XYZ file of N, CA and C in Angstrom:
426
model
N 95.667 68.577 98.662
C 96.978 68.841 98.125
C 97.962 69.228 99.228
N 97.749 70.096 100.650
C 98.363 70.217 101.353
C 98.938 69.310 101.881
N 98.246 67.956 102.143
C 99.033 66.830 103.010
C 100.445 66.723 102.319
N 100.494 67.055 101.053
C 102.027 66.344 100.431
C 102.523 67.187 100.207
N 102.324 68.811 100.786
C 103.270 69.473 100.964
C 103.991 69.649 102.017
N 105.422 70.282 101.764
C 106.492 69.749 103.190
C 106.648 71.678 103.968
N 107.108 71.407 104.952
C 107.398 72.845 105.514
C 108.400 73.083 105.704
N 109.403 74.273 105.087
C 108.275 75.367 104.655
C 108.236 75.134 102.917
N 106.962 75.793 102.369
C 106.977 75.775 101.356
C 107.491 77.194 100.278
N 107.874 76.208 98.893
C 109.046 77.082 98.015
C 108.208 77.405 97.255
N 108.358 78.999 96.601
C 107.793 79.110 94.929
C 108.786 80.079 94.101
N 108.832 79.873 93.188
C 110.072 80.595 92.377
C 108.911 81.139 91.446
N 109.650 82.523 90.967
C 109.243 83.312 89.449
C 110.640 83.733 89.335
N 110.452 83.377 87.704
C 111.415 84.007 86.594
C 111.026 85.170 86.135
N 111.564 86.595 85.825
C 110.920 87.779 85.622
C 111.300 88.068 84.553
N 111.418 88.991 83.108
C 112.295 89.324 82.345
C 112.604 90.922 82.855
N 113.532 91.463 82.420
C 113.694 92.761 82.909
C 112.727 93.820 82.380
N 111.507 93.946 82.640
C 110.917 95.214 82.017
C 110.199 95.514 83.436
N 109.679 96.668 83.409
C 108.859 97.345 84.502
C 107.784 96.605 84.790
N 107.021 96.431 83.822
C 105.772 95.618 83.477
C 105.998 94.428 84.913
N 107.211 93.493 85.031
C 107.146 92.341 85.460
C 106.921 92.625 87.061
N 107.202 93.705 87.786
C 107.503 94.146 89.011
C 105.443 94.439 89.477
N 105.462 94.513 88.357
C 103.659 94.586 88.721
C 102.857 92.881 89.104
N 103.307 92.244 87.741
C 103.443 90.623 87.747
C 103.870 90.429 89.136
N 104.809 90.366 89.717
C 105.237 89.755 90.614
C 104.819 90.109 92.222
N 104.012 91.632 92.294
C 103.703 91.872 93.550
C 102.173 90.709 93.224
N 101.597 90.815 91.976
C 100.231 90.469 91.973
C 100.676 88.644 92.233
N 101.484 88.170 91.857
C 101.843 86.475 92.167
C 101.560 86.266 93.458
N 102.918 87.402 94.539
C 103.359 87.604 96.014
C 101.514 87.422 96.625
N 100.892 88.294 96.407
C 99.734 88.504 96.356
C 98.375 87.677 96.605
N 99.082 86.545 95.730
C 98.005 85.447 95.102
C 98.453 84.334 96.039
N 99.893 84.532 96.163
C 100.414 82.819 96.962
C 100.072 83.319 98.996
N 100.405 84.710 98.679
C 100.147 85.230 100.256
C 99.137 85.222 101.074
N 97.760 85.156 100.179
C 96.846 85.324 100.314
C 96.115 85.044 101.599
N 95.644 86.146 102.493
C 95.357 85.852 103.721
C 95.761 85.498 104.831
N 97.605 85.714 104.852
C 98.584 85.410 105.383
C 98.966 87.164 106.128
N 99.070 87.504 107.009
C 99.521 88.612 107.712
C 100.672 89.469 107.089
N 100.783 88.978 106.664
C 102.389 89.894 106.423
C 102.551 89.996 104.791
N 100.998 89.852 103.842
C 100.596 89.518 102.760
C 101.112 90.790 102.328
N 100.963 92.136 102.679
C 100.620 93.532 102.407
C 102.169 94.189 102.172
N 103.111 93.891 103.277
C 104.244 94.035 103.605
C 105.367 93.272 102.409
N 104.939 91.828 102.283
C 105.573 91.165 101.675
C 105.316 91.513 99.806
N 104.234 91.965 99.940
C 104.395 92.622 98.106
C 105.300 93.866 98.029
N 105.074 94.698 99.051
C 105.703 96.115 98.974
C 107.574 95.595 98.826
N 107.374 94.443 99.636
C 109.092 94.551 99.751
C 109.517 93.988 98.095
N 108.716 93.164 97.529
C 108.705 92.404 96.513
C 109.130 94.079 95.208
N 108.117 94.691 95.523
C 108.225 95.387 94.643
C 109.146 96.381 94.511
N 109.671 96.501 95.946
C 111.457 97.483 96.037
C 112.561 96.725 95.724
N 112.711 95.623 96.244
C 113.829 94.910 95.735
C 113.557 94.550 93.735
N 112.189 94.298 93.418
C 112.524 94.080 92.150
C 112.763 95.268 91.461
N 112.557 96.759 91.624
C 112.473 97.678 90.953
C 113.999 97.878 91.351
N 114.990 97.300 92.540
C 115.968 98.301 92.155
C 117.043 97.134 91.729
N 116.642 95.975 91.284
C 117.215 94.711 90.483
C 117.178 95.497 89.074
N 116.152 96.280 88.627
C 115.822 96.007 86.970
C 116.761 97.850 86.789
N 116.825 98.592 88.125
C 117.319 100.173 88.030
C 118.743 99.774 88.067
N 119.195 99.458 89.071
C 120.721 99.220 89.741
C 121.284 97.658 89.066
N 121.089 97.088 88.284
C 122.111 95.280 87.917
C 121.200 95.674 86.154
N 121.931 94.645 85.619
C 122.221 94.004 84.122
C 120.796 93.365 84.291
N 119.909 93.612 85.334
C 118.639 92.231 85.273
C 117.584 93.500 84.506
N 118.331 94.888 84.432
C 117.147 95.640 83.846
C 117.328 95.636 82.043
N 118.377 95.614 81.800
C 118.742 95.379 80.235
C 117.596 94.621 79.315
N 118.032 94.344 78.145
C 116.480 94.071 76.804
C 116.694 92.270 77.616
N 117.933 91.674 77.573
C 117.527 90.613 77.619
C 117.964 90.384 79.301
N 117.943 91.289 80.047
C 118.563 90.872 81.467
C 116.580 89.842 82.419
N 117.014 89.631 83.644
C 116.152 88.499 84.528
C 116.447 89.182 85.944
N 115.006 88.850 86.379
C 115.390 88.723 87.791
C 114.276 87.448 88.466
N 114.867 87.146 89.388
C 114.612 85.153 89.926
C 113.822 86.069 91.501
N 112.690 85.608 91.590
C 111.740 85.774 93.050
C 111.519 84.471 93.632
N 111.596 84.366 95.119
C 111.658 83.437 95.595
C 110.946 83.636 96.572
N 109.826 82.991 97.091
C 108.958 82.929 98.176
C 109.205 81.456 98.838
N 109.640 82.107 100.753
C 109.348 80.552 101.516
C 108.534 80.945 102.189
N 108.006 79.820 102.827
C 106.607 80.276 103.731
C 106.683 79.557 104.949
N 107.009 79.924 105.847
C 106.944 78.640 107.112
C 105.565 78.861 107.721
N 105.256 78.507 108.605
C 104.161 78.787 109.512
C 103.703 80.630 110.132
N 104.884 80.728 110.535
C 105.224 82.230 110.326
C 105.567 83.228 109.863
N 107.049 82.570 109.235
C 107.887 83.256 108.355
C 107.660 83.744 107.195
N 107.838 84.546 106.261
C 107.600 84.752 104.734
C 109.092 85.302 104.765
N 109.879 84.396 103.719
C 111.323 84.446 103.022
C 110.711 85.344 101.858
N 111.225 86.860 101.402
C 111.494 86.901 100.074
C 112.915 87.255 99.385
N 112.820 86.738 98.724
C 114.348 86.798 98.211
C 114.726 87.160 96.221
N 114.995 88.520 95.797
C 115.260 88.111 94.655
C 116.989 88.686 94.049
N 117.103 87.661 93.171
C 117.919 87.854 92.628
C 118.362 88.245 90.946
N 119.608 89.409 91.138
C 119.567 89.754 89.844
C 120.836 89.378 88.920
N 120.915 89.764 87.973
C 122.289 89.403 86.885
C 123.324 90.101 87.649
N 123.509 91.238 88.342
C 125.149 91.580 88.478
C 125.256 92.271 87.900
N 126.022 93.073 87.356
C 126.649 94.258 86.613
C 127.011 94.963 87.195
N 126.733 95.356 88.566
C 127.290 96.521 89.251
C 128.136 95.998 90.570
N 129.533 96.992 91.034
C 130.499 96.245 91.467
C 129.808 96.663 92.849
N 128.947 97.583 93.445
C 128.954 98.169 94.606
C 127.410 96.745 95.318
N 127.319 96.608 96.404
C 126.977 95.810 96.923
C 125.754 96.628 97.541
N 124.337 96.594 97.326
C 123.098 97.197 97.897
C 123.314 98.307 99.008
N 123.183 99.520 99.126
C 123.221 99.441 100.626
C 122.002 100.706 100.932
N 121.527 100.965 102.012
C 121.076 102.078 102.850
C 121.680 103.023 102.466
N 120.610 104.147 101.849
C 121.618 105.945 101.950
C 120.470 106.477 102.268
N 120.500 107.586 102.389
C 119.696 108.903 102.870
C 119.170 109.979 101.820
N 118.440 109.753 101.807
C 118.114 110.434 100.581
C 116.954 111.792 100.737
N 117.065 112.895 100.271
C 116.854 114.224 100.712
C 114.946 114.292 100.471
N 114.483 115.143 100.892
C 113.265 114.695 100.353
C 112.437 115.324 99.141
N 113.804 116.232 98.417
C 112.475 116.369 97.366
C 113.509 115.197 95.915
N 114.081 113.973 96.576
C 114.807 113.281 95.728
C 113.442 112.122 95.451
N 113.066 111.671 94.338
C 112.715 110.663 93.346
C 112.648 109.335 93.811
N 114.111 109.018 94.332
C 114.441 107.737 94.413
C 115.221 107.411 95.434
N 115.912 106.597 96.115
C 116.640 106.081 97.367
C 116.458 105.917 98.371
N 114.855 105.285 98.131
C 114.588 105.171 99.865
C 114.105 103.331 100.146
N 113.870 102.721 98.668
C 113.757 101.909 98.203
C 114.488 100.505 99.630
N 115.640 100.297 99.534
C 116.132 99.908 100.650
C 115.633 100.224 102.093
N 115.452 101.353 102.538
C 115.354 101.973 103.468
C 114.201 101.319 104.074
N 113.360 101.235 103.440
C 111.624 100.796 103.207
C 111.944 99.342 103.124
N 112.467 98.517 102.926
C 112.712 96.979 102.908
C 113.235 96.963 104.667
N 114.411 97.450 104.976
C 114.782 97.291 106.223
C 113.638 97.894 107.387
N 112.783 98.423 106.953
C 112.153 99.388 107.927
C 111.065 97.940 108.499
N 110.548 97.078 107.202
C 109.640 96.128 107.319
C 110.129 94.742 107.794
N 110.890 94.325 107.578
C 111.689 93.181 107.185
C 112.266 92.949 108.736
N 112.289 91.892 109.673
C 113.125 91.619 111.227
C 114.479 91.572 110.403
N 114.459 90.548 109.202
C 116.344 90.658 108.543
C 116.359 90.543 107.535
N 117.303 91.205 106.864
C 117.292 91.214 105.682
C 119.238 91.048 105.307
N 119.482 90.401 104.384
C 120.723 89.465 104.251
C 120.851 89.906 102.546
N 121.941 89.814 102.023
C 122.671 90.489 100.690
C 123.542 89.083 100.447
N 124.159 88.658 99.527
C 124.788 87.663 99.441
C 124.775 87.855 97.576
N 126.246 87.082 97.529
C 126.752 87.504 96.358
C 127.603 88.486 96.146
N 127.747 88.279 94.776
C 129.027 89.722 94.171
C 128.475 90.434 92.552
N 129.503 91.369 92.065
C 128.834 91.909 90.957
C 128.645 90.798 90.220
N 128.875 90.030 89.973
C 127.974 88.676 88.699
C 126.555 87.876 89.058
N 126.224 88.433 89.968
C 124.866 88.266 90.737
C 124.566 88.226 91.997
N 123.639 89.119 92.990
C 123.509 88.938 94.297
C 121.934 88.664 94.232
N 121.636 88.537 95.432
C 120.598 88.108 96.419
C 120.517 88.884 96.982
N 118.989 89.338 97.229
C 119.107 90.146 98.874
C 117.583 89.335 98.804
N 117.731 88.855 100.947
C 116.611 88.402 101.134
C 115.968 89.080 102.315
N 114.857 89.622 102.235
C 114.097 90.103 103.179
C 113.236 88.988 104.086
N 113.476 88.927 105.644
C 112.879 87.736 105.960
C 111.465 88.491 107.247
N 110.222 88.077 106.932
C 109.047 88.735 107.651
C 108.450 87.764 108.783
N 108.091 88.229 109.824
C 107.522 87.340 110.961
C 106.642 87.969 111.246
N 105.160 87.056 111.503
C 103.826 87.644 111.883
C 104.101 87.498 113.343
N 103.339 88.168 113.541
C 102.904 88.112 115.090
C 102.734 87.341 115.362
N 102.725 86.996 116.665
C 102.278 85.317 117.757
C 100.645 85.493 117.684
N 100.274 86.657 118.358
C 98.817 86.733 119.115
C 97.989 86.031 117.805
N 97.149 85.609 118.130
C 95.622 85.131 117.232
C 95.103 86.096 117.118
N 94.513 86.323 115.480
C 94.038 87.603 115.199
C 94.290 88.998 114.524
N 96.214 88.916 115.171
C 96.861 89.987 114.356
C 97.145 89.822 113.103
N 96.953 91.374 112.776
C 96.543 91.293 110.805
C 97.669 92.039 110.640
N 98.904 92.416 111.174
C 100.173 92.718 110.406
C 101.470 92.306 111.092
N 102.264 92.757 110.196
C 103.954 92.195 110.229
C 104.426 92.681 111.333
């Protein structure tokens, strides 16, 4: 089956907005990553960007979505998801104290990620986290 695939390769998931799906989708990340270096890294990021799609945008609502997108080059692992929009403020990095709950979510995507890119407006953005394995033969992380 590989010969007639092209590089790099695409996979999309459709999510519905419940908590439940953010579990779904690290275990997909998971399944397609499989044995790929940056396998470990690339669920964790999967699972911050989708949790703050379904907290922060309209993709967490009864009938809201959020769209996951995996590319895969030889090296690279693209993840990218996107949510409905609803909110006018655009993702960003804050600081968050430490006996706070929540806001580090971002922080933890950029910490892993060589780049990570936002695109869009409140009627739907993107943010894509992009991962590079190591050169050497052998190395087992991002």
């Amino acid at each position: 089956m590989d010969e007639y695939m092209s590089a790099p390769r695409v996979w999309g998931l459709m999510c519905p907005g419940s908590r439940e799906e953010v579990t779904r989708a690290r275990r997909w990340t998971r399944d397609i990553l499989n044995g790929h270096p940056c396998a470990h890294d690339a669920e964790l990021i999967v699972s911050e960007l989708g949790s703050n799609a379904l907290t922060h945008t309209a993709s967490g609502t009864p009938y809201g979505t959020f769209q996951l997108t995996l590319s895969l080059s030889p090296r690279t692992v693209a993840i990218s998801v996107t949510d409905e929009g609803g909110h006018p403020e655009e993702p960003r990095h804050t600081e968050a104290d430490p006996d706070d709950t929540h806001g580090r979510g971002l922080t933890i995507v950029m910490a892993l990620a060589r780049r990570l890119d936002i695109t869009g407006s409140q009627h739907g953005r993107t943010v894509t986290a992009q991962l590079v394995a190591p050169e050497q033969a052998g190395a087992t992380t991002c």
